[in-house]
Short mmCIF file of C-alpha atoms in Angstrom, two decimals:
data_model
loop_
_atom_site.label_atom_id
_atom_site.label_comp_id
_atom_site.label_asym_id
_atom_site.label_seq_id
_atom_site.Cartn_x
_atom_site.Cartn_y
_atom_site.Cartn_z
CA MET A 23 9.02 -26.55 -0.91
CA ASN A 24 8.92 -30.13 0.25
CA ARG A 25 11.11 -32.28 2.40
CA LYS A 26 10.72 -36.01 2.00
CA THR A 27 12.25 -36.30 5.46
CA ALA A 28 13.00 -33.87 8.24
CA HIS A 29 16.62 -33.85 7.11
CA ASP A 30 16.02 -32.91 3.47
CA HIS A 31 18.33 -30.00 2.71
CA ARG A 32 15.92 -28.21 0.41
CA ARG A 33 13.43 -25.61 1.58
CA ARG A 34 9.78 -25.80 0.61
CA ARG A 35 7.87 -23.03 -1.01
CA PRO A 36 4.09 -23.31 -0.93
CA ARG A 37 2.04 -22.00 -3.81
CA LEU A 38 -0.29 -19.53 -2.16
CA ALA A 39 -3.89 -19.34 -3.30
CA LEU A 40 -4.96 -15.92 -2.11
CA ALA A 41 -7.58 -13.37 -3.08
CA ALA A 42 -6.58 -11.17 -5.99
CA LEU A 43 -6.15 -7.47 -5.35
CA GLY A 44 -8.20 -4.67 -6.88
CA LEU A 45 -6.06 -2.36 -9.01
CA ILE A 46 -6.46 1.13 -10.37
CA ALA A 47 -6.96 1.02 -14.13
CA GLY A 48 -5.68 3.98 -16.10
CA THR A 49 -7.27 4.89 -19.40
CA THR A 50 -7.62 8.12 -21.30
CA ALA A 51 -10.87 10.02 -21.59
CA ALA A 52 -12.60 10.56 -24.94
CA ALA A 53 -15.15 12.96 -26.34
CA ILE A 54 -18.77 12.03 -25.62
CA GLY A 55 -21.45 12.46 -28.24
CA ILE A 56 -24.37 13.68 -26.15
CA GLY A 57 -26.97 13.39 -28.88
CA THR A 58 -26.15 9.71 -29.24
CA ALA A 59 -25.21 8.98 -25.65
CA LEU A 60 -28.32 10.47 -24.15
CA ALA A 61 -30.16 8.05 -26.27
CA GLY A 62 8.97 6.67 -6.68
CA SER A 63 11.32 11.26 -3.07
CA PRO A 64 14.47 12.52 -1.90
CA GLU A 65 15.91 11.04 1.32
CA PRO A 66 15.41 13.07 4.51
CA ASP A 67 18.65 14.55 5.81
CA ASP A 68 17.78 13.76 9.43
CA GLN A 69 17.62 9.99 9.03
CA PRO A 70 19.93 8.34 11.59
CA ARG A 71 22.75 6.19 10.36
CA LYS A 72 23.20 2.55 11.28
CA PRO A 73 24.81 2.11 14.69
CA ALA A 74 27.55 -0.36 15.49
CA VAL A 75 26.61 -4.01 15.30
CA GLU A 76 26.41 -6.27 18.35
CA ARG A 77 26.85 -9.94 17.59
CA GLN A 78 26.14 -12.55 20.26
CA ALA A 79 26.79 -16.01 18.96
CA GLY A 80 25.74 -17.90 22.07
CA GLU A 81 27.93 -20.45 23.76
CA GLU A 82 30.25 -20.79 20.80
CA GLY A 83 31.35 -17.18 21.00
CA GLU A 84 31.97 -14.79 18.11
CA PRO A 85 31.29 -16.24 14.64
CA LYS A 86 34.31 -17.45 12.74
CA PRO A 87 35.13 -16.13 9.26
CA LEU A 88 33.83 -18.26 6.42
CA GLY A 89 36.15 -19.77 3.87
CA GLU A 90 36.07 -18.76 0.25
CA PRO A 91 32.58 -18.78 -1.28
CA PRO A 92 31.59 -22.09 -2.90
CA LYS A 93 31.77 -22.49 -6.65
CA ASN A 94 28.73 -21.21 -8.51
CA GLU A 95 26.03 -23.72 -9.38
CA PRO A 96 23.99 -21.74 -11.95
CA LYS A 97 21.43 -24.46 -12.59
CA LYS A 98 20.51 -24.43 -8.90
CA GLY A 99 20.66 -20.65 -8.62
CA MET A 100 23.48 -20.84 -6.11
CA VAL A 101 25.50 -17.90 -7.44
CA TYR A 102 28.17 -16.50 -5.12
CA SER A 103 29.83 -14.12 -7.58
CA GLY A 104 30.12 -10.67 -6.01
CA LEU A 105 30.17 -12.06 -2.46
CA GLU A 106 33.28 -12.08 -0.26
CA ALA A 107 33.90 -13.94 2.99
CA ALA A 108 34.05 -11.30 5.73
CA PRO A 109 37.29 -11.36 7.78
CA ALA A 110 37.56 -11.48 11.58
CA GLY A 111 36.57 -8.17 13.17
CA ASP A 112 34.39 -7.21 10.22
CA ALA A 113 30.74 -6.29 10.84
CA CYS A 114 29.80 -9.16 8.51
CA VAL A 115 32.03 -11.82 10.12
CA GLY A 116 30.45 -15.25 9.86
CA MET A 117 28.68 -14.21 6.66
CA TYR A 118 29.53 -12.82 3.25
CA ARG A 119 30.04 -9.18 2.45
CA VAL A 120 28.34 -7.90 -0.70
CA SER A 121 31.28 -6.64 -2.77
CA ASP A 122 31.97 -2.89 -2.71
CA THR A 123 29.19 -2.25 -0.17
CA ASP A 124 28.75 -2.36 3.60
CA GLN A 125 26.01 -5.00 3.22
CA CYS A 126 26.08 -8.51 4.68
CA THR A 127 24.29 -11.65 3.50
CA HIS A 128 24.26 -15.36 4.29
CA GLY A 129 24.33 -15.96 0.54
CA PRO A 130 21.78 -17.27 -1.96
CA ASP A 131 18.84 -19.39 -0.82
CA GLU A 132 18.46 -22.76 -2.50
CA PRO A 133 15.37 -23.11 -4.73
CA PRO A 134 12.50 -25.47 -3.94
CA GLN A 135 12.93 -29.13 -4.72
CA GLY A 136 11.84 -29.83 -8.28
CA VAL A 137 11.67 -26.16 -9.31
CA ASP A 138 13.60 -25.18 -12.41
CA ILE A 139 14.75 -21.60 -11.86
CA THR A 140 15.35 -21.19 -15.59
CA LYS A 141 11.56 -21.17 -16.10
CA ASP A 142 9.61 -18.01 -15.30
CA THR A 143 6.84 -17.99 -12.72
CA PRO A 144 3.67 -17.30 -14.75
CA PRO A 145 1.56 -14.27 -13.92
CA VAL A 146 -1.29 -14.78 -11.46
CA GLY A 147 -4.25 -15.98 -13.46
CA ASP A 148 -2.23 -17.78 -16.10
CA THR A 149 -2.32 -20.86 -13.89
CA ASP A 150 -4.15 -21.82 -10.75
CA PRO A 151 -2.00 -20.13 -8.06
CA GLY A 152 -2.67 -23.08 -5.77
CA ALA A 153 -1.50 -25.64 -8.30
CA PRO A 154 1.84 -27.36 -7.69
CA ARG A 155 4.73 -26.31 -9.88
CA SER A 156 6.24 -29.78 -9.78
CA THR A 157 5.49 -33.23 -8.44
CA GLY A 158 7.66 -32.40 -5.43
CA ASP A 159 5.46 -29.40 -4.61
CA THR A 160 2.15 -31.24 -4.32
CA ALA A 161 2.02 -31.31 -0.53
CA ALA A 162 2.96 -27.63 -0.31
CA ALA A 163 0.07 -26.74 -2.61
CA ALA A 164 -2.38 -27.86 0.07
CA LEU A 165 -1.07 -25.48 2.73
CA ALA A 166 -3.46 -22.98 4.22
CA ALA A 167 -2.60 -19.34 3.52
CA PRO A 168 -4.00 -16.06 4.85
CA ASP A 169 -6.06 -13.70 2.72
CA ALA A 170 -4.22 -10.87 1.00
CA LYS A 171 -6.07 -7.62 1.68
CA PRO A 172 -4.64 -4.11 1.21
CA ALA A 173 -4.21 -1.79 4.18
CA CYS A 174 -3.50 1.92 4.29
CA ILE A 175 -0.79 2.91 6.77
CA GLY A 176 -0.45 6.66 7.15
CA ASP A 177 0.03 8.51 3.88
CA GLY A 178 1.65 5.51 2.19
CA THR A 179 5.09 7.11 1.81
CA SER A 180 6.44 8.77 4.96
CA GLY A 181 8.62 7.12 7.56
CA ASN A 182 10.30 3.74 7.30
CA ARG A 183 8.87 1.86 4.35
CA VAL A 184 9.32 -1.26 2.25
CA GLU A 185 9.41 -0.30 -1.42
CA VAL A 186 8.73 -2.86 -4.14
CA LEU A 187 10.90 -2.62 -7.25
CA TYR A 188 10.48 -4.42 -10.54
CA VAL A 189 14.00 -4.47 -12.01
CA HIS A 190 14.62 -5.47 -15.60
CA LEU A 191 17.13 -5.06 -18.43
CA PRO A 192 16.82 -2.04 -20.76
CA GLY A 193 13.84 -2.23 -23.08
CA GLN A 194 12.56 -5.49 -21.59
CA SER A 195 9.90 -4.39 -19.13
CA ARG A 196 7.03 -6.80 -18.50
CA LEU A 197 5.40 -4.62 -15.86
CA GLN A 198 2.00 -4.50 -17.53
CA GLU A 199 1.95 -8.28 -17.72
CA TYR A 200 3.04 -8.82 -14.12
CA LYS A 201 1.94 -5.72 -12.20
CA THR A 202 -1.13 -7.39 -10.71
CA SER A 203 0.97 -10.40 -9.74
CA PHE A 204 3.68 -8.31 -8.06
CA LYS A 205 1.04 -6.53 -6.00
CA ARG A 206 -0.53 -9.82 -5.02
CA TRP A 207 2.75 -11.49 -4.05
CA ALA A 208 3.79 -8.49 -1.96
CA SER A 209 0.40 -8.51 -0.25
CA GLU A 210 0.66 -12.23 0.42
CA ALA A 211 3.89 -11.56 2.34
CA ASP A 212 2.07 -8.89 4.34
CA SER A 213 -0.67 -11.37 5.18
CA ILE A 214 1.94 -13.88 6.40
CA TYR A 215 3.39 -11.29 8.78
CA ASN A 216 0.02 -10.22 10.13
CA ALA A 217 -1.28 -13.77 10.58
CA SER A 218 1.93 -14.60 12.45
CA ALA A 219 1.45 -11.59 14.73
CA GLU A 220 -2.11 -12.67 15.48
CA GLU A 221 -0.76 -15.95 16.85
CA THR A 222 0.84 -13.90 19.65
CA GLY A 223 -2.13 -11.60 20.17
CA GLY A 224 -0.90 -8.66 18.08
CA LYS A 225 -1.05 -7.07 14.64
CA ARG A 226 1.80 -6.39 12.26
CA ARG A 227 1.51 -5.07 8.71
CA ILE A 228 4.39 -4.41 6.34
CA ARG A 229 4.78 -0.66 5.90
CA TYR A 230 4.80 -0.72 2.12
CA VAL A 231 5.02 2.33 -0.08
CA THR A 232 1.45 2.20 -1.37
CA GLU A 233 -0.86 3.49 -4.08
CA ALA A 234 -4.03 5.46 -3.41
CA ASP A 235 -5.97 2.18 -3.18
CA CYS A 236 -3.56 0.95 -0.45
CA THR A 237 -1.98 -1.75 -2.64
CA PRO A 238 1.83 -1.86 -2.77
CA LYS A 239 3.29 0.53 -5.30
CA ILE A 240 5.46 -1.21 -7.93
CA THR A 241 8.35 0.96 -9.12
CA ASP A 242 9.64 0.12 -12.60
CA VAL A 243 13.46 0.22 -12.72
CA GLU A 244 15.65 -0.34 -15.78
CA ALA A 245 19.09 -1.70 -14.91
CA GLN A 246 22.16 -2.93 -16.76
CA SER A 247 23.42 -5.28 -14.05
CA LEU A 248 21.24 -8.20 -12.99
CA GLN A 249 23.75 -11.06 -13.08
CA THR A 250 24.89 -10.66 -9.46
CA PHE A 251 23.36 -9.38 -6.24
CA SER A 252 26.27 -7.01 -5.66
CA ALA A 253 26.16 -5.40 -9.11
CA THR A 254 22.40 -4.92 -8.96
CA ASN A 255 22.52 -3.40 -5.47
CA ARG A 256 25.25 -0.96 -6.47
CA GLU A 257 23.35 0.14 -9.56
CA LEU A 258 20.15 0.58 -7.58
CA ALA A 259 22.05 2.68 -5.05
CA ASP A 260 23.42 4.82 -7.88
CA LYS A 261 19.84 5.38 -9.05
CA GLY A 262 18.83 6.64 -5.60
CA PHE A 263 17.40 3.44 -4.14
CA ASN A 264 19.65 3.64 -1.11
CA ARG A 265 17.57 5.45 1.47
CA ARG A 266 18.09 4.72 5.14
CA ASP A 267 14.31 4.69 5.63
CA ARG A 268 13.73 2.06 2.95
CA LYS A 269 14.02 -1.68 2.53
CA TYR A 270 13.71 -2.74 -1.09
CA VAL A 271 11.89 -5.86 -2.28
CA ILE A 272 13.25 -6.63 -5.73
CA PHE A 273 11.43 -8.67 -8.35
CA ALA A 274 14.42 -9.19 -10.67
CA ASP A 275 13.45 -10.17 -14.20
CA ILE A 276 16.20 -12.69 -14.80
CA ASN A 277 16.67 -16.41 -14.19
CA GLY A 278 19.84 -16.24 -12.13
CA ILE A 279 19.13 -17.15 -8.52
CA CYS A 280 16.05 -18.04 -6.47
CA GLY A 281 16.28 -15.54 -3.63
CA ILE A 282 18.81 -13.64 -1.57
CA GLY A 283 18.60 -10.90 1.04
CA THR A 284 20.91 -8.66 3.01
CA PHE A 285 21.13 -9.58 6.69
CA GLU A 286 22.77 -7.69 9.55
CA GLY A 287 22.95 -10.46 12.17
CA ASP A 288 22.66 -7.89 14.96
CA ASN A 289 21.32 -9.21 18.29
CA GLN A 290 20.88 -6.05 20.32
CA PRO A 291 17.30 -5.23 21.31
CA GLY A 292 15.74 -1.84 20.78
CA PRO A 293 15.52 0.72 17.98
CA ASP A 294 19.28 1.01 17.43
CA ASN A 295 19.54 -2.50 15.99
CA ARG A 296 21.10 -2.31 12.53
CA SER A 297 18.22 -4.30 11.06
CA ASN A 298 16.02 -1.33 11.96
CA PHE A 299 17.66 0.79 9.25
CA GLY A 300 18.00 0.75 5.49
CA PRO A 301 18.96 0.41 2.84
CA SER A 302 18.36 -3.33 2.68
CA TYR A 303 17.67 -5.48 -0.36
CA ALA A 304 15.46 -8.59 -0.63
CA ARG A 305 15.63 -10.13 -4.09
CA ALA A 306 13.63 -12.84 -5.87
CA ASP A 307 14.39 -13.79 -9.46
CA SER A 308 11.69 -14.72 -11.96
CA GLY A 309 11.79 -18.48 -11.30
CA CYS A 310 10.92 -17.89 -7.62
CA TRP A 311 8.39 -15.05 -7.70
CA ASP A 312 5.78 -15.60 -5.00
CA GLY A 313 4.65 -14.29 -1.61
CA HIS A 314 6.51 -16.88 0.44
CA THR A 315 9.87 -15.96 -1.10
CA VAL A 316 9.19 -12.26 -0.48
CA ALA A 317 8.33 -13.00 3.17
CA HIS A 318 11.50 -15.08 3.58
CA GLU A 319 13.99 -12.65 2.01
CA LEU A 320 12.37 -9.64 3.71
CA GLY A 321 12.64 -11.61 6.94
CA HIS A 322 16.43 -11.51 6.54
CA ASN A 323 16.28 -7.75 5.97
CA LEU A 324 14.27 -7.34 9.16
CA GLY A 325 16.73 -9.38 11.23
CA ALA A 326 15.87 -13.09 11.09
CA VAL A 327 17.36 -15.45 12.17
CA ASN A 328 20.23 -14.47 14.48
CA ASN A 329 22.93 -16.95 15.53
CA SER A 330 22.11 -16.61 19.23
CA ALA A 331 18.56 -17.91 18.78
CA SER A 332 18.15 -21.36 20.30
CA ASN A 333 16.94 -22.91 17.05
CA SER A 334 19.30 -21.08 14.68
CA THR A 335 21.20 -22.88 11.92
CA ARG A 336 23.86 -20.17 12.43
CA ASN A 337 23.38 -19.27 8.77
CA GLY A 338 20.31 -17.03 8.92
CA HIS A 339 17.70 -19.78 9.25
CA CYS A 340 16.13 -22.06 11.85
CA VAL A 341 15.72 -25.78 12.43
CA ASP A 342 12.32 -25.96 14.16
CA ASP A 343 9.77 -26.50 11.41
CA TYR A 344 7.27 -25.57 10.13
CA ASP A 345 8.26 -21.93 9.63
CA VAL A 346 8.81 -19.41 6.82
CA MET A 347 12.47 -18.99 7.79
CA CYS A 348 13.36 -22.61 8.58
CA TYR A 349 15.11 -25.05 6.31
CA SER A 350 18.22 -27.19 6.36
CA ASP A 351 20.70 -24.80 4.78
CA GLY A 352 23.79 -26.96 4.81
CA PRO A 353 25.30 -30.40 5.39
CA GLY A 354 24.70 -31.73 8.88
CA VAL A 355 21.85 -29.33 9.67
CA GLY A 356 19.02 -31.53 10.89
CA MET A 357 15.44 -30.36 11.19
CA ARG A 358 13.00 -30.84 14.08
CA ILE A 359 9.24 -30.77 13.54
CA LEU A 360 8.07 -28.77 16.56
CA CYS A 361 5.10 -27.14 14.82
CA PRO A 362 3.55 -30.08 12.96
CA ASP A 363 0.73 -28.11 11.33
CA ARG A 364 1.93 -27.77 7.74
CA ALA A 365 -0.01 -24.51 7.46
CA HIS A 366 2.68 -22.94 9.65
CA GLU A 367 4.99 -22.99 6.65
CA ASN A 368 3.15 -19.75 5.89
CA ARG A 369 3.86 -18.30 9.34
CA LEU A 370 6.83 -16.78 11.09
CA ASP A 371 8.68 -18.36 14.01
CA CYS A 372 7.49 -21.76 15.16
CA ASN A 373 6.62 -21.35 18.88
CA HIS A 374 7.60 -17.66 18.62
CA ASP A 375 10.81 -18.04 20.59
CA ASP A 376 13.55 -17.28 18.04
CA TYR A 377 12.81 -14.08 16.12
CA PHE A 378 9.16 -12.93 16.14
CA HIS A 379 6.74 -12.28 19.02
CA THR A 380 4.54 -9.21 19.48
CA SER A 381 4.51 -9.52 23.30
CA PRO A 382 7.34 -11.70 24.62
CA LYS A 383 7.50 -12.52 28.32
CA PRO A 384 9.85 -10.30 30.36
CA GLY A 385 13.30 -11.84 30.58
CA SER A 386 12.70 -14.20 27.65
CA TYR A 387 15.09 -14.39 24.71
CA LEU A 388 12.99 -12.09 22.49
CA ALA A 389 12.59 -9.60 25.32
CA THR A 390 16.36 -9.31 25.66
CA HIS A 391 17.49 -9.76 22.05
CA TRP A 392 16.41 -8.40 18.68
CA ASN A 393 12.77 -9.14 17.92
CA VAL A 394 11.61 -8.69 14.31
CA ALA A 395 8.12 -7.82 15.58
CA ASN A 396 9.65 -4.58 16.95
CA SER A 397 10.91 -3.45 13.53
CA THR A 398 9.87 0.07 12.60
CA PHE A 399 9.34 -1.22 9.06
CA LEU A 400 6.25 -2.99 10.40
CA SER A 401 3.09 -1.28 11.59
CA LYS A 402 1.78 -2.35 14.99
CA GLY A 403 -1.79 -1.64 13.96
CA GLU A 404 -4.10 -3.22 11.44
CA GLY A 405 -4.05 -0.13 9.26
CA THR A 406 -7.16 1.14 7.56
CA GLY A 407 -8.99 0.01 4.48
CA PRO A 408 -8.85 1.80 1.16
CA PRO A 409 -10.17 5.36 1.23
CA THR A 410 -13.93 5.66 0.92
CA GLY A 411 -13.71 8.67 -1.35
CA PRO A 412 -14.26 12.41 -1.00
CA GLU A 413 -17.51 13.68 0.49
CA THR A 414 -18.52 15.57 -2.66
CA GLY A 415 -17.23 15.90 -6.17
CA PRO A 416 -15.73 19.01 -7.79
CA LYS A 417 -17.68 21.79 -9.45
CA PRO A 418 -17.53 21.65 -13.26
CA VAL A 419 -17.06 24.59 -15.61
CA ALA A 420 -18.47 24.71 -19.15
CA THR A 421 -16.27 26.39 -21.77
CA LYS A 422 -16.03 26.57 -25.54
CA VAL A 423 -19.82 26.34 -25.79
CA THR A 424 -21.23 26.21 -29.31
CA ALA A 425 -24.61 25.20 -30.68
CA THR A 426 -23.59 21.54 -30.75
CA SER A 427 -20.62 21.14 -28.39
CA ALA A 428 -19.04 22.20 -25.11
CA THR A 429 -16.00 21.35 -22.99
CA LEU A 430 -16.37 20.53 -19.32
CA THR A 431 -13.43 20.90 -16.92
CA TRP A 432 -13.08 20.57 -13.15
CA SER A 433 -10.40 20.52 -10.49
CA LYS A 434 -8.48 17.27 -10.15
CA VAL A 435 -9.30 15.36 -6.96
CA PRO A 436 -6.17 13.85 -5.34
CA ALA A 437 -6.02 10.05 -5.61
CA ALA A 438 -9.24 9.88 -7.62
CA GLU A 439 -9.41 6.89 -9.95
CA GLY A 440 -11.91 8.62 -12.21
CA TYR A 441 -15.09 10.66 -12.33
CA ASN A 442 -18.79 10.05 -12.96
CA VAL A 443 -20.28 12.93 -14.95
CA LYS A 444 -24.06 13.42 -15.04
CA VAL A 445 -25.50 15.44 -17.90
CA ASN A 446 -29.28 16.01 -17.82
CA GLY A 447 -29.76 12.82 -15.85
CA LYS A 448 -27.47 10.62 -17.94
CA VAL A 449 -24.32 9.38 -16.11
CA PHE A 450 -21.05 8.92 -17.98
CA ARG A 451 -18.91 6.69 -15.79
CA ASN A 452 -15.16 6.19 -15.46
CA VAL A 453 -14.06 9.45 -17.05
CA ARG A 454 -10.35 9.28 -16.28
CA LYS A 455 -9.25 12.87 -16.75
CA PRO A 456 -10.76 16.10 -15.32
CA VAL A 457 -11.90 17.22 -18.75
CA LEU A 458 -14.71 16.03 -21.01
CA ARG A 459 -15.78 17.30 -24.43
CA LEU A 460 -19.49 17.05 -25.20
CA THR A 461 -20.61 16.81 -28.79
CA SER A 462 -23.94 16.43 -30.65
CA LEU A 463 -25.71 18.88 -28.35
CA TRP A 464 -29.14 20.22 -29.25
CA PRO A 465 -28.94 23.93 -30.14
CA GLY A 466 -30.50 26.33 -27.64
CA THR A 467 -30.83 23.66 -24.95
CA ALA A 468 -30.03 23.90 -21.25
CA TYR A 469 -27.77 21.18 -19.78
CA LYS A 470 -27.36 20.49 -16.06
CA VAL A 471 -24.00 18.92 -15.11
CA THR A 472 -22.63 17.40 -11.90
CA VAL A 473 -19.38 15.51 -11.24
CA ALA A 474 -18.68 12.79 -8.65
CA ALA A 475 -15.11 11.63 -7.87
CA VAL A 476 -14.37 7.90 -7.57
CA LYS A 477 -11.92 6.45 -5.05
CA ALA A 478 -11.45 2.75 -4.40
CA LYS A 479 -14.33 2.15 -6.85
CA LYS A 480 -16.70 4.18 -4.65
CA PRO A 481 -18.18 7.41 -6.03
CA SER A 482 -18.58 10.47 -3.88
CA ALA A 483 -21.76 12.49 -3.67
CA PRO A 484 -22.13 14.75 -6.73
CA GLY A 485 -20.55 18.16 -6.43
CA PRO A 486 -22.29 21.49 -7.09
CA ALA A 487 -24.48 21.49 -10.18
CA VAL A 488 -23.72 23.79 -13.08
CA THR A 489 -26.16 24.62 -15.88
CA PHE A 490 -25.13 25.93 -19.28
CA LYS A 491 -27.08 26.51 -22.46
CA SER A 492 -25.88 25.62 -25.92
CA LYS A 493 -25.97 28.44 -28.46
CA GLU A 494 -28.84 28.89 -30.87
CA SER A 495 -28.26 27.57 -34.33
CA ARG A 496 -27.82 30.09 -37.08
#
C-alpha cells in the first residue's frame, strides 16, 4: 500500500513474490494391469483463562471511551456494524467491543490505496504475485520479501497454535481453487515474523496447525454469517472454533471489509498478558487476501501495537515507518520515516522499540511491557524441515490370488503421501491407498513385491519383500 507522502492516511500492502509451497496431492488408487504395465480436537480442560487486563496509556492516562462507531462505508470496506464503543471501566475501553462477545478490536483496517475490495484476489499463479494490483501499488510491488518455507514445530497440533480457516457461505466453497494460495499467504506471514526476529538476533516462527508436510493446515468452514465480524466470530465459536489455545486466521470468502483483528491492548509483560491467550480472530476478506494482511491482523491478535508504545497511534498501529503495523489510521496522525528501507514494510517494528524484539535490553520498554516476540503462539526456534520419511516401508500381503490377478495390502504409514510398489523389478509410483489390485498376471508365475512409503516426496527404503505365485491356469 502506497503513501504519496508521509502523511497519506492509507496503508500500503506490498504484493509478495515468494516461493510456492509444495502440497500433498490426494488421488485414489486404481487397479494395475501387470501384463501391460511390466511391459480440525476438543479443547483441553486445563487451559488457563485470560487474566485481568492491564492498560497503561502513557502520559495521557487511561484511554477514553470512543464515541459511536462511524457510519459504514461499504465501498471502502469500513464496516462497523456489530461493533460497540466500550464504556469507561470496560476491558475494551478506548476501542470497540465485538457485539455479544468479550472481544476487543480497533475496528476495520482501511484497504490499500487504489484497491477495489469488491474484486477478488486471484489465486497464486493466475497472475504474477509480484505484479501491482493498481497504479498506486507499483512501488510496493518492488519491495523485498522473505522466502516462504514450511517448518515443522512439534507435532503440528499440540499447545498454543494459529489455525487457518477458510470460511465461506453454504455450498460456495472455493477451497480447491485457493488452497495452495491460502497456504502460501499464511507461510508468507510466517516468513515476515521470522525475518523480523532475525533482525534482533533471534528466530520466531508462527506456531501454525500444520499438515504432515509442515505447511499450514487449511480448515474448510461453512458459515451463514459473513456480513459482520461479530456475527462470523459468534458462529465460529458455536462451531467449536473458540479454544483458548488457538488464534484463528480467517480467509473470509466475501467482499465486505479488507481486514480486521481482535486486539487486547494489554501492556503487562510476561505470560499472563491477555494477548497470550485465545480465542482471537484475524480476518481478511477476499479483496485483501495476501501474506502482508495476515501478518498485520495476526499482529493485533498477538498484542501489537499498545497505546503506551512511544510510536503508537493509540489505535493499534504505529507512526514510525516502514513497518507491517504502521500506517496513518486517522485524521491528524502523521507518519515519520525512521526506517527508510522500503523492504521493511515486510518486517515488524521499525527499530524494534515498540512491540517486537527477541532480546530487548534490560530496563527498556519491551523488557518492561508486553513484547509480541514473547508470545507463546510463536516458536522461539527455527523448527525443523518436512519429515524425511520412515526408515523402511511396510510389509505387503498378497490375497485373492488367482491365475491372472492378486490383491496387495499393507499397513497404512502415518502421514505417508503415497507408496511406491515394486513388482518383479517394476516400480509403480504414487499409489495413494494401502491396497493395490494386480491384474493380467502370468499363470504359475512367482512375483516378488516390496513397498516403500513416501513422505515429503521422499521414498523410504523398501520394506520386507514378499513373494507369491499366481495359480496355474486350468
